[in-house]
Tab-separated table of C-alpha atoms and ligand atoms in Angstrom:
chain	number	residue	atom	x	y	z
A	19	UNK	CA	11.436	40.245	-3.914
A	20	UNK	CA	11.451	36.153	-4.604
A	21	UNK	CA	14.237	34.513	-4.229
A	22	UNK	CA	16.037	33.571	-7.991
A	23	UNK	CA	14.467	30.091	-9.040
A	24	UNK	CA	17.498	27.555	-10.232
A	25	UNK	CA	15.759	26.987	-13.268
A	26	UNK	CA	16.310	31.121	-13.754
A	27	UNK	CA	20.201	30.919	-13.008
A	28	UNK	CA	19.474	31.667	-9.028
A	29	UNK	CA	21.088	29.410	-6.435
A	30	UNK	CA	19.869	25.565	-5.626
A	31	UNK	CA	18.508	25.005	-2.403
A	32	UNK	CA	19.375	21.984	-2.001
A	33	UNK	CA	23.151	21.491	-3.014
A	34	UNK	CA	24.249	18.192	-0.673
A	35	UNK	CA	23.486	14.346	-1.092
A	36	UNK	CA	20.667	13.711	0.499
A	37	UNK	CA	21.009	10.644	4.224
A	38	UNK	CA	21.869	6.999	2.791
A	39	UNK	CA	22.641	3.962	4.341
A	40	UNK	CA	22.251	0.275	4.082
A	41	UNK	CA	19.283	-1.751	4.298
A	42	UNK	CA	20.950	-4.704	4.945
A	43	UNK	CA	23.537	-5.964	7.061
A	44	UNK	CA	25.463	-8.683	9.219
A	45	UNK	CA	22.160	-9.623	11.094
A	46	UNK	CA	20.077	-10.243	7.573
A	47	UNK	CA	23.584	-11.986	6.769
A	48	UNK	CA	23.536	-14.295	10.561
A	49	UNK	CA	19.967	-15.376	9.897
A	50	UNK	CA	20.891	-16.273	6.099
A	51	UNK	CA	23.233	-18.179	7.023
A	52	UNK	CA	21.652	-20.131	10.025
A	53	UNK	CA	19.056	-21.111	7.668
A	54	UNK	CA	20.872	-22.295	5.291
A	55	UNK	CA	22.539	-24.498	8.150
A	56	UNK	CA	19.241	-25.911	8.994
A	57	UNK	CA	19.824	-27.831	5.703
A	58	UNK	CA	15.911	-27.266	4.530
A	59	UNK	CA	15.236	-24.472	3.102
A	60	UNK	CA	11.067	-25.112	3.616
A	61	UNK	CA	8.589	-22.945	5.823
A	62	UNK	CA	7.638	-26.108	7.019
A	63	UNK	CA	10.260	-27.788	8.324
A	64	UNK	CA	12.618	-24.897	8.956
A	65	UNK	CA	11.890	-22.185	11.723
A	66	UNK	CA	12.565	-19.291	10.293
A	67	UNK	CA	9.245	-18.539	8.528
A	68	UNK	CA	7.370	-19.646	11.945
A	69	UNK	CA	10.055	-16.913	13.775
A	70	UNK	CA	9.237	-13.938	11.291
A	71	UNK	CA	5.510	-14.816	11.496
A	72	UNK	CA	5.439	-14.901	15.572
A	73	UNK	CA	7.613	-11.997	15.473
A	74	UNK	CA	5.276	-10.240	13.443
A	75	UNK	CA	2.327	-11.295	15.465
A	76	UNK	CA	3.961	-10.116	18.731
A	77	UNK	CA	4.594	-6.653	17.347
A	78	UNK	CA	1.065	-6.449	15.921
A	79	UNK	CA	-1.143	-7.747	18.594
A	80	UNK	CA	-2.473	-10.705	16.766
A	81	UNK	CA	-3.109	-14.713	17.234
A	82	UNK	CA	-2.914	-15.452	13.642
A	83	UNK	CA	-1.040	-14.427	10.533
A	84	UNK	CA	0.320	-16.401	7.058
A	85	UNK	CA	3.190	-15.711	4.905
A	86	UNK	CA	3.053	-15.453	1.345
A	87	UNK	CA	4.888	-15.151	-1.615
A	88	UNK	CA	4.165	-11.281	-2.505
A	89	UNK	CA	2.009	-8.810	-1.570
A	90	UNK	CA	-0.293	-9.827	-4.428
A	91	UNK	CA	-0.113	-13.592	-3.379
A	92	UNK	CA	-1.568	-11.908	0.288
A	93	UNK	CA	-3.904	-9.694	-1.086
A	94	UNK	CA	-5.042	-12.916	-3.203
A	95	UNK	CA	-4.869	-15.214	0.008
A	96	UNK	CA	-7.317	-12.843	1.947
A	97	UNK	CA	-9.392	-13.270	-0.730
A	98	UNK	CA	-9.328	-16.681	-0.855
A	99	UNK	CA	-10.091	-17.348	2.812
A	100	UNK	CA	-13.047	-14.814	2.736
A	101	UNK	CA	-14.864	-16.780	0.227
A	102	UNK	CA	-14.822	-14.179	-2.927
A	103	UNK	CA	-15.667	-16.097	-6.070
A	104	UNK	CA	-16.940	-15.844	-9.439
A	105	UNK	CA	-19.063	-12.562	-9.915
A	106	UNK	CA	-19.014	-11.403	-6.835
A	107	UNK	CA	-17.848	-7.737	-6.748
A	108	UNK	CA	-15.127	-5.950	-4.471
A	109	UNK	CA	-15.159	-2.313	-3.967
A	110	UNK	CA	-11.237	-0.846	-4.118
A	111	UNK	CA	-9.371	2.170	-4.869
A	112	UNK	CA	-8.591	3.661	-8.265
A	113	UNK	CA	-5.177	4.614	-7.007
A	114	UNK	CA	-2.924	1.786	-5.747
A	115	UNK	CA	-0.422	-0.872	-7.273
A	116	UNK	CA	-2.102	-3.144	-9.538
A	117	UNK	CA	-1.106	-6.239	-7.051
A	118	UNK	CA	-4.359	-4.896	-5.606
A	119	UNK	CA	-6.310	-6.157	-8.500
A	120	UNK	CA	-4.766	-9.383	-9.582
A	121	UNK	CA	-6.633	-11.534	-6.569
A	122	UNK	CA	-9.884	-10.391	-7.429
A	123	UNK	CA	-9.414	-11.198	-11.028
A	124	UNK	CA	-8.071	-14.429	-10.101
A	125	UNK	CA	-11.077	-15.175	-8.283
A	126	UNK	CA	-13.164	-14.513	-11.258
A	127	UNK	CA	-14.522	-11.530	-8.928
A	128	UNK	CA	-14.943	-8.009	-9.904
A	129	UNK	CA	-13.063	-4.818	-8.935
A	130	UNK	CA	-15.659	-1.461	-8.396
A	131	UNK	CA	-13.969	1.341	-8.025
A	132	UNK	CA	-15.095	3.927	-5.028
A	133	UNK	CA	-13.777	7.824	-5.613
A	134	UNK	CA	-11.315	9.272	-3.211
A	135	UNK	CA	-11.143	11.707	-0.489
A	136	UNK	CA	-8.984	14.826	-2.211
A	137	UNK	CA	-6.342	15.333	1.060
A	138	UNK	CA	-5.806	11.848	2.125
A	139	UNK	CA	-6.021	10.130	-1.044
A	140	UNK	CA	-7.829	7.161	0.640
A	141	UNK	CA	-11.420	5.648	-0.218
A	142	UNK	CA	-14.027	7.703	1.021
A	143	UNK	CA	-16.752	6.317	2.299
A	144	UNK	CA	-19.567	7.770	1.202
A	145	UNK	CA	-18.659	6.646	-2.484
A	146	UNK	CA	-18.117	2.962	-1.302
A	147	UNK	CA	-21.942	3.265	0.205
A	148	UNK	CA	-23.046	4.317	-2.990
A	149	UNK	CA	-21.316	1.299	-4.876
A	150	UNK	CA	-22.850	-1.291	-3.179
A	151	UNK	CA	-25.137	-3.950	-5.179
A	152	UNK	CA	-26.300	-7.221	-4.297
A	153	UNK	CA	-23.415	-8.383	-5.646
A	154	UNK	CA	-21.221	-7.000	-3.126
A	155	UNK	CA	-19.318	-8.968	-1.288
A	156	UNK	CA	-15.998	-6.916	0.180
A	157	UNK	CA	-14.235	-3.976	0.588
A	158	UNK	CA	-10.485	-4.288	-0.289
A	159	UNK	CA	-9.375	-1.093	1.080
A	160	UNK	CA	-5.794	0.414	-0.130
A	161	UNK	CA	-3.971	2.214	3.385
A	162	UNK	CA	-2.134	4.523	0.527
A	163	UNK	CA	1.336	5.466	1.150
A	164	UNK	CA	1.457	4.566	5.134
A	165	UNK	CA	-1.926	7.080	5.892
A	166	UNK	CA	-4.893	5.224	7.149
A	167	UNK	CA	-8.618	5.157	5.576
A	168	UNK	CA	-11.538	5.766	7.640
A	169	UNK	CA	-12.268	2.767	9.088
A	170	UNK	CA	-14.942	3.174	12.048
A	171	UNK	CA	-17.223	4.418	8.631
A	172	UNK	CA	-16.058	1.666	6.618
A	173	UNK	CA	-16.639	-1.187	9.039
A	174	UNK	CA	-20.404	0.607	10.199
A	175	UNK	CA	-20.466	0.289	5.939
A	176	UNK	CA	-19.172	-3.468	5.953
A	177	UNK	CA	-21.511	-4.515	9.438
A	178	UNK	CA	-24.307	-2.630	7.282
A	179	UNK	CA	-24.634	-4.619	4.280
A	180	UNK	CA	-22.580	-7.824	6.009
A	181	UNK	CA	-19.106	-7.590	3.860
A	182	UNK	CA	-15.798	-8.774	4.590
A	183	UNK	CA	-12.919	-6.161	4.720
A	184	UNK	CA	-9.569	-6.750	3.458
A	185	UNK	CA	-6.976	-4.181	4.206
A	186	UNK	CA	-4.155	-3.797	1.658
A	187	UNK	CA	-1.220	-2.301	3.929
A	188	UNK	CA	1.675	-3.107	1.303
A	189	UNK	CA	2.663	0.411	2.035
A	190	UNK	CA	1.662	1.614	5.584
A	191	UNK	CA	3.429	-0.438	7.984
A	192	UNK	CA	2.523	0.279	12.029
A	193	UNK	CA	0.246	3.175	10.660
A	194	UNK	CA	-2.329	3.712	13.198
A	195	UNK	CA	-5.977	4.776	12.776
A	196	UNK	CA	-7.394	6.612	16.297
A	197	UNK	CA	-4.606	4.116	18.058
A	198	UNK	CA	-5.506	0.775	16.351
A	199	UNK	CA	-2.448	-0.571	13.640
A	200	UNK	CA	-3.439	-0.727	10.548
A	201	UNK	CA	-4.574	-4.231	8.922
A	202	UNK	CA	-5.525	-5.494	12.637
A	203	UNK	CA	-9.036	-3.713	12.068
A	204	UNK	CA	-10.507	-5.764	9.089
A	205	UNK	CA	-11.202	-9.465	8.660
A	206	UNK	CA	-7.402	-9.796	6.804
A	207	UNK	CA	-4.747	-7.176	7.254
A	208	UNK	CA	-2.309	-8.150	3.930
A	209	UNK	CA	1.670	-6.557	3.895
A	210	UNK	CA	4.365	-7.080	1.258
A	211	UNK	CA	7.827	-7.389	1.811
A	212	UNK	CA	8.662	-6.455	-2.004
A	213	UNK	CA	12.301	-4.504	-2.157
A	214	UNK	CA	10.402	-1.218	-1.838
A	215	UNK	CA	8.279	-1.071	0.859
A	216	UNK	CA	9.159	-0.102	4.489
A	217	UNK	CA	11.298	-3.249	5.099
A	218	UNK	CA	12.369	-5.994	2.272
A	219	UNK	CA	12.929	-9.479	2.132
A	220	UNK	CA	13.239	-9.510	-1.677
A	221	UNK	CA	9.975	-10.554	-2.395
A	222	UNK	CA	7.030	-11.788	0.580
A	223	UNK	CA	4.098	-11.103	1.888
A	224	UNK	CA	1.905	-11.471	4.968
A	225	UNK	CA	-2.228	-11.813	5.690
A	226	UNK	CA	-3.291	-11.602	9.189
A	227	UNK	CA	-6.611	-13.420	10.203
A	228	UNK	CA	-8.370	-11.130	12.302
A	229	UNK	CA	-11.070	-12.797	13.187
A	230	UNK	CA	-8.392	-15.064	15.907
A	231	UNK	CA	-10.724	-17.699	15.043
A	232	UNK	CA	-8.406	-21.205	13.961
A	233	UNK	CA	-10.620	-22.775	11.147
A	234	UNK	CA	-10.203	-19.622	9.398
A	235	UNK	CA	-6.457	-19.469	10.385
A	236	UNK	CA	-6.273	-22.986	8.984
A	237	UNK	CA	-8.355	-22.077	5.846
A	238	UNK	CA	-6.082	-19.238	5.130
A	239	UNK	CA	-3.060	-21.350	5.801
A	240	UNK	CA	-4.329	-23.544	3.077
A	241	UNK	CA	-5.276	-21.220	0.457
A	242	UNK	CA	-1.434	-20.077	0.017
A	243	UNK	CA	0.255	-23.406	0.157
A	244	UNK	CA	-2.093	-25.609	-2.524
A	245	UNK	CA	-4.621	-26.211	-0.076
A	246	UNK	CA	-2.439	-28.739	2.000
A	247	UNK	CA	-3.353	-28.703	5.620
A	248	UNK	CA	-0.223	-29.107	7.440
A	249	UNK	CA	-1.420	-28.922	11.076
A	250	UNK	CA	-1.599	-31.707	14.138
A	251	UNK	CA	0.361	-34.563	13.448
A	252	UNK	CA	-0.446	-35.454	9.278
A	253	UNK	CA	-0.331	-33.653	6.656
A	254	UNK	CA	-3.921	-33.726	4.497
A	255	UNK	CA	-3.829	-33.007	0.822
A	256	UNK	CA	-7.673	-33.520	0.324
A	257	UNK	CA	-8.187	-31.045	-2.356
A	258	UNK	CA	-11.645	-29.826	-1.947
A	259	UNK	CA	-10.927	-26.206	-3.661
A	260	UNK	CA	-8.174	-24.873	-5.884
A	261	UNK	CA	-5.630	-23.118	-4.509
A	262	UNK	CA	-2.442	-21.455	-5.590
A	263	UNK	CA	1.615	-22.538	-3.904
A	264	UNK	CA	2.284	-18.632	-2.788
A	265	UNK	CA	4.522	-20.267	-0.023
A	266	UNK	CA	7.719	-18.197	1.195
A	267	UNK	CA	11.117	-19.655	1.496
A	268	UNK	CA	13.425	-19.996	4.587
A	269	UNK	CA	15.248	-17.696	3.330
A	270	UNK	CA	13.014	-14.478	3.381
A	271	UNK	CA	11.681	-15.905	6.320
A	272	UNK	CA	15.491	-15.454	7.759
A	273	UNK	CA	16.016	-11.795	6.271
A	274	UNK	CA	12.461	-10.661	7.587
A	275	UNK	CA	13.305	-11.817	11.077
A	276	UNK	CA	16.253	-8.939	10.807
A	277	UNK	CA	14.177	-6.713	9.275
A	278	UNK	CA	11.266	-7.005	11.609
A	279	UNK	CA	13.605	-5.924	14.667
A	280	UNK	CA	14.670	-2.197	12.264
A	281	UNK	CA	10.764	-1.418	11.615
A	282	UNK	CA	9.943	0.572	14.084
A	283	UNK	CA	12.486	2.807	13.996
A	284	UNK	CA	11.998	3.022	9.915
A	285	UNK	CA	8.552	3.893	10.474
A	286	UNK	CA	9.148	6.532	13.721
A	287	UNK	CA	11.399	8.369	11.417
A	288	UNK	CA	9.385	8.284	8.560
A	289	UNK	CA	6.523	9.540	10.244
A	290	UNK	CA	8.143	12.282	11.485
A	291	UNK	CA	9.823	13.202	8.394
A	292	UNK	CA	6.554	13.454	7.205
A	293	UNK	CA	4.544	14.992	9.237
A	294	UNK	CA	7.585	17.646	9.659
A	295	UNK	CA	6.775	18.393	5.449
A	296	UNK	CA	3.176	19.400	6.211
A	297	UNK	CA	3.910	21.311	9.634
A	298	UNK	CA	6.655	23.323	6.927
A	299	UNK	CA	4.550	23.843	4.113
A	300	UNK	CA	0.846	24.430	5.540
A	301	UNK	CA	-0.742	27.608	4.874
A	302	UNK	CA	0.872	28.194	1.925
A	303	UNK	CA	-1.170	29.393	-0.718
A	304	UNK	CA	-1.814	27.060	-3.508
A	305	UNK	CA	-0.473	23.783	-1.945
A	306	UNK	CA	-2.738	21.131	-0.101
A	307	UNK	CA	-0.255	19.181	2.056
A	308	UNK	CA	-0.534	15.129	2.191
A	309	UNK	CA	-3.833	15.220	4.720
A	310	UNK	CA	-3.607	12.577	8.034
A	311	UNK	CA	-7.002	12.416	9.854
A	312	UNK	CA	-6.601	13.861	13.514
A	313	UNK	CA	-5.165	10.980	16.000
A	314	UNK	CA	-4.182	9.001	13.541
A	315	UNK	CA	-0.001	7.863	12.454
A	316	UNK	CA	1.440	8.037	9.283
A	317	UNK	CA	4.354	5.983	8.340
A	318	UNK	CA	4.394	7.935	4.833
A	319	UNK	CA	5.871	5.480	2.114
A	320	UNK	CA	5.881	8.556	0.037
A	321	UNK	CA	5.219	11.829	0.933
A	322	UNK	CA	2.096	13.832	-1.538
A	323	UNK	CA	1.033	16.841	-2.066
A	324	UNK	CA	-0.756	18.785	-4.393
A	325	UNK	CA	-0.707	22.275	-6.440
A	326	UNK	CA	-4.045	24.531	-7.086
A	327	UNK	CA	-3.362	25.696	-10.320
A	328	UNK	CA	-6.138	28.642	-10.282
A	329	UNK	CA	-3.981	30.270	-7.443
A	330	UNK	CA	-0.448	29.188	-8.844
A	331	UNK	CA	0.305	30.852	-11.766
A	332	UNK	CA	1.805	27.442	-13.147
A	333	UNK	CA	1.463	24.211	-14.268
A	334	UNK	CA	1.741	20.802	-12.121
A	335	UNK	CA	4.444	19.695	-14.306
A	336	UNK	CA	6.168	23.259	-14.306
A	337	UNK	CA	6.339	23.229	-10.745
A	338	UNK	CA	7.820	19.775	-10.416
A	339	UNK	CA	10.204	20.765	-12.655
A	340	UNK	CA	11.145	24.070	-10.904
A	341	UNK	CA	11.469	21.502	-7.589
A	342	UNK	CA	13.803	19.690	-9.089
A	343	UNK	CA	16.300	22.012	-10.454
A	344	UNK	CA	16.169	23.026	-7.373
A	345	UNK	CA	17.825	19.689	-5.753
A	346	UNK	CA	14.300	18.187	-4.759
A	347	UNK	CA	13.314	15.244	-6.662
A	348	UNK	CA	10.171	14.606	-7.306
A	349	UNK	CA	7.513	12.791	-9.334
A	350	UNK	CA	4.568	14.649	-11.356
A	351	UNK	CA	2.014	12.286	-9.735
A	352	UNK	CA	2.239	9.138	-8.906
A	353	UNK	CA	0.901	6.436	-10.844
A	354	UNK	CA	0.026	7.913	-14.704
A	355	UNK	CA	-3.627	7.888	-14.430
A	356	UNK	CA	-6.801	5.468	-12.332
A	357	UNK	CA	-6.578	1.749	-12.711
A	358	UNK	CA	-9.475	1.853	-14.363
A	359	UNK	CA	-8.208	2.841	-17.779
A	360	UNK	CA	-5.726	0.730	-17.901
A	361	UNK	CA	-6.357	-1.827	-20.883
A	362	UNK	CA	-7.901	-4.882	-19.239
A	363	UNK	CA	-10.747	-2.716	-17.695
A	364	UNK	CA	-11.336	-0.459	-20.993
A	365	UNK	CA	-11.076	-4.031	-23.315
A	366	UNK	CA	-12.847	-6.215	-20.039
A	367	UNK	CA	-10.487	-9.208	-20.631
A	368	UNK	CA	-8.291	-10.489	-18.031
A	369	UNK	CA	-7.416	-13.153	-19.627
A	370	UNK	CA	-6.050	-14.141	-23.079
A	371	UNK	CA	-8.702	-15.563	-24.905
A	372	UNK	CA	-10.990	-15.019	-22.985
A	373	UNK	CA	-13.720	-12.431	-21.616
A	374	UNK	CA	-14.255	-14.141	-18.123
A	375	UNK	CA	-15.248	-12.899	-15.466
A	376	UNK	CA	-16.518	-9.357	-16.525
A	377	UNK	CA	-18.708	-10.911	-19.145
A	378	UNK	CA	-20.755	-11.815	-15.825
A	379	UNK	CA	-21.064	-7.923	-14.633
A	380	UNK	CA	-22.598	-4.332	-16.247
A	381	UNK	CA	-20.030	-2.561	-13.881
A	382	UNK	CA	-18.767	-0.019	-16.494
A	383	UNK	CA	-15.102	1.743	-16.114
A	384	UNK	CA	-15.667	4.847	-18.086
A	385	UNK	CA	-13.157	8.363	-17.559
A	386	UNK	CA	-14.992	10.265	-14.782
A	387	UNK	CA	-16.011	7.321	-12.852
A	388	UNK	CA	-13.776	8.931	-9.781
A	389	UNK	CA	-13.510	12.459	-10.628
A	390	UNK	CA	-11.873	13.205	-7.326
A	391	UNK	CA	-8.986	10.480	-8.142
A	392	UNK	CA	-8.259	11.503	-11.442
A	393	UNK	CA	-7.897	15.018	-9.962
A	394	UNK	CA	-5.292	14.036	-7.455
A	395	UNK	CA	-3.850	12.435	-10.204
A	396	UNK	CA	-3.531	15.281	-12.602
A	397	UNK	CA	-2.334	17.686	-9.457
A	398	UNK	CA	-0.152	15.812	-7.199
A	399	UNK	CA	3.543	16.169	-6.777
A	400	UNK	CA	5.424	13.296	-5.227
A	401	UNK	CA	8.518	13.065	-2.897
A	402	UNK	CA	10.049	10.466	-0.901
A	403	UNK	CA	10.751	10.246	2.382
A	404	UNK	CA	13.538	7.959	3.381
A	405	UNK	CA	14.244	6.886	7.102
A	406	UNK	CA	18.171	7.644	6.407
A	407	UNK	CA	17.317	11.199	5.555
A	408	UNK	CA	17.978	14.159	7.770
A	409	UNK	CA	16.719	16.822	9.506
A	410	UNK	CA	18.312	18.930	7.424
A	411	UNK	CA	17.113	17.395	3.944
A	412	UNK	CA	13.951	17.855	4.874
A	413	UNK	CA	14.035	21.374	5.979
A	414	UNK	CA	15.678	21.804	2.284
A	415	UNK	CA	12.394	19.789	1.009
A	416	UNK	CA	10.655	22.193	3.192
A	417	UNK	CA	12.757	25.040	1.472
A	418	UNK	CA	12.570	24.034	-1.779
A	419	UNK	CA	8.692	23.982	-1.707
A	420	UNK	CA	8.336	27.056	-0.170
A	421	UNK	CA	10.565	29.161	-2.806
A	422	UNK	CA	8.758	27.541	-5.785
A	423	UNK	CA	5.020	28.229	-4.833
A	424	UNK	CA	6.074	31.646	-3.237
A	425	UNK	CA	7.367	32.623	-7.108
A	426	UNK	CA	4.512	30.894	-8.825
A	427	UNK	CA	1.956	32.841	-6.608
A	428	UNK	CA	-0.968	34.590	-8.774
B	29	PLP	C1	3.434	-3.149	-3.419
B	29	PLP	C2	1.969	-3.157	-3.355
B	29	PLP	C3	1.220	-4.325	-3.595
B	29	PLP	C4	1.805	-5.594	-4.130
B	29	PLP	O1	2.860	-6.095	-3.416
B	29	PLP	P1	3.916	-7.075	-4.162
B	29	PLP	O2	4.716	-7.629	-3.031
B	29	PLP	O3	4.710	-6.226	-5.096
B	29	PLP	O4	3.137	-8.118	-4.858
B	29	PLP	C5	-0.157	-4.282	-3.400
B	29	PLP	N1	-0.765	-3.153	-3.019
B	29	PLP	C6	-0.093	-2.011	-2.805
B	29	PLP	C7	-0.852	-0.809	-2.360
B	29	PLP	C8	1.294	-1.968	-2.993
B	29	PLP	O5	1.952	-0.812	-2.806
C-alpha cells in the first residue's frame, strides 16, 4: 500500500515552515557605517574594498584578485585581461545565467556551446574537444549550482590546443574539485556577490588572477576601472584599450567584509544539506540524484534532480506538482530551455541595429545542438537548499521525494 498523495486528499508531509533567518546583521551594519565614516566612499581611497579583497585572497589561497561591479562585470573582466576579442570564439555551457554570455558578446567574441554531462549538469569534456576551431580561444566554464566541472580534462583540453580558462563560480563558492577550490584552477576564477548567491553584498563581483603574475594583476585591475592604472605612486590614464568602469563601492566592499567571515559556515551546511538529499533518495527507481564526482565538495546553490519518465508512470511537471502539494517546493527545471534559443542567438544580433559580431562566425545554434542539456532541461526538478534549514526539513525533502516516486512507480 502507498501512502495517500496530498494532491489525493492524503496527509502533507511536510506541514511546518521550513529554517529562516537573517542574512544580515549588526556586523554588515558596523562596517556600513565605518565606511561611511571614512568620508569617501571610493575603492581607492577607502579600505574597505582592499579588506574584502585580502580577505578573500586569504581564504582562497591566492596573490591576486579584483572586485567588480557584478558577476557579469567579472566574467567580462576575465575576459578582458585574457585578451578575447573580435571573432574569437569561447566554448560555454548551454545552462547557466545569461551574465555568462554578456562579456563575450561585449568583446565582439563568440559563445559555442559544449553539451553536458546528464548527472552533474556541468560541461563535459569530450564535447568541448570536439568544439574546438582555430578560432578558439577559451573555455568559460559554468561550476553549476556549487558542483565542480572536470577540470584535470579540461585544463589537459586548454594546455592541448593553448586556451585560456575562465571559471564562472557565481554559484559554487569554496566548492572543491579533488581538494583544489574552485576558480583557483583556471587562468581567472570570477564570483558574484548578487543578492542570491551564497553571500550578498547587493550587487559585486570578484576575478581572481591565477596566474600570481603582477602585469596581469595590473592588466586586470585596469580592465574594470576604465583602464586607469592606479598603482605606485601616480595614477596613469593612458588609454591604450577600451575598457568599461565595473568598479565596486565602499560600501559593498564594507558588507562583503561581514559576509566573507559567515561563508564557510553557509557553504558547510549547504553541502551537507545536500549531499544528505542524494544519500536519502539514491536507489530509488526513476530518480537520478544531483551527481558530485568522487572527492570532490559541493556547496549546492540549488539542489537538482531528475525523473525517468519510462519508469515513472508520470510526467516531470506532474511530479513537481505532486511535491509540492506535498509542502516541498520546487521548480519544474530550472532555467526554461538552453541559452541557445533564446532570441539573440536564433536572430544572431546582439546589438540593436546591428548584426556584429556573429556576422564574423558560421557557428550555428540550432535545437539539438546539446541534446544532453535540453534533456536535463525537460527532466529536472529543482529544490533549494538554504543554510538556515534543518535537519529535519530536509529529511521531509527526503520524505516528500520518496512518497511521490514510490506512487508514480510503473
Ligand atoms: C549569477 C550568475 C552570474 C551573473 O552574476 P551577476 O552578479 O548577477 O551579474 C553569472 N553566471 C552564473 C552562473 C550566475 O549564476
Amino acid at each position: 500500500m502507498h501512502e495517500r498523495l496530498a494532491i489525493h486528499g492524503g496527509p502533507k508531509v511536510k506541514d511546518t515552515p521550513f529554517g529562516s533567518g537573517s542574512r544580515f546583521g549588526l556586523a554588515e551594519a558596523q562596517e556600513l557605517l565605518e565606511a561611511l565614516q571614512q568620508n569617501t566612499l571610493f575603492y581607492h581611497t577607502g579600505s574597505k574594498v582592499k579588506q574584502f579583497l585580502s580577505d578573500f585572497n586569504a581564504l582562497y589561497g591566492v596573490k591576486y584578485s579584483v572586485a567588480a561591479s557584478s558577476g557579469t562585470a567579472a566574467i567580462h573582466v576575465a575576459l578582458g585581461a585574457a585578451g578575447i576579442t573580435v571573432g574569437d570564439e569561447v566554448i560555454t555551457s548551454p545552462i547557466t545565467d545569461q551574465g555568462t554570455l554578456v562579456g563575450i558578446l561585449y568583446q565582439n567574441a563568440i559563445p559555442v556551446f559544449a553539451d553536458l554531462d546528464p548527472h552533474t549538469y556541468n560541461m563535459d569534456p569530450a564535447s568541448i574537444e570536439e568544439r574546438i576551431t582555430d578560432r578558439t580561444k577559451a573555455i568559460l566554464v559554468v561550476h553549476l549550482a556549487g558542483n565542480a566541472c572536470d577540470m584535470d580534462a579540461i585544463m589537459a583540453i586548454a594546455v592541448k590546443y593553448k586556451l585560456k580558462v575562465i571559471e564562472d563560480c557565481a554559484q559554487s563558492y569554496l566548492t572543491r574539485y579533488k581538494g583544489r577550490l574552485a576558480g583557483t584552477i583556471g587562468d581567472y576564477g570570477c564570483f558574484s556577490t548578487n543578492d542570491f548567491k551564497h553571500i550578498s553584498t547587493g550587487d559585486g563581483g570578484i576575478v581572481t588572477v591565477n596566474s600570481g603574475q603582477q602585469s596581469d594583476y595590473y592588466r586586470t585591475h585596469a580592465f574594470a576601472d576604465k583602464n586607469y592604472m592606479r598603482f605606485g605612486g601616480d595614477v596613469i590614464r593612458d588609454l591604450h584599450y577600451v575598457a568599461p568602469n565595473y568598479r565596486m563601492t565602499e560600501l559593498q566592499g564594507a558588507v562583503g567584509i561581514a559576509q566573507l567571515k559567515k561563508l564557510a559556515w553557509i557553504c558547510d551546511a549547504r553541502q551537507r544539506y545536500g549531499d544528505l538529499v542524494t544519500e536519502g533518495i539514491s536507489g530509488l527507481q526513476g530518480i537520478a540524484p544531483h551527481h558530485v564526482q568522487a572527492g570532490n565538495a559541493c556547496t549546492y546553490w540549488f539542489y537538482m534532480f531528475r525523473i525517468d519518465e519510462d519508469v515513472l508512470n508520470c510526467s516531470r511537471e506532474e511530479f513537481s506538482y505532486a511535491l509540492a502539494e506535498e509542502g516541498i517546493a520546487n521548480t519544474a527545471g530550472y532555467i526554461p530551455d538552453v541559452v541557445y534559443m533564446q532570441p539573440l542567438f536564433q536572430q544572431r544580433q546582439a546589438y540593436l541595429n546591428s548584426g556584429f559580431p556573429f556576422e564574423l562566425s558560421d557557428v550555428s545554434y540550432e535545437r539539438g545542438l546539446c541534446p544532453s542539456a535540453e534533456r536535463i532541461l525537460q527532466t529536472a526538478i529543482r529544490i533549494g537548499i538554504n543554510e538556515f534549514y534543518t535537519e529535519e526539513d530536509i529529511k521531509d525533502i527526503v520524505r516528500g521525494i520518496r512518497k511521490v516516486a514510490e506512487y508514480y512507480k510503473k
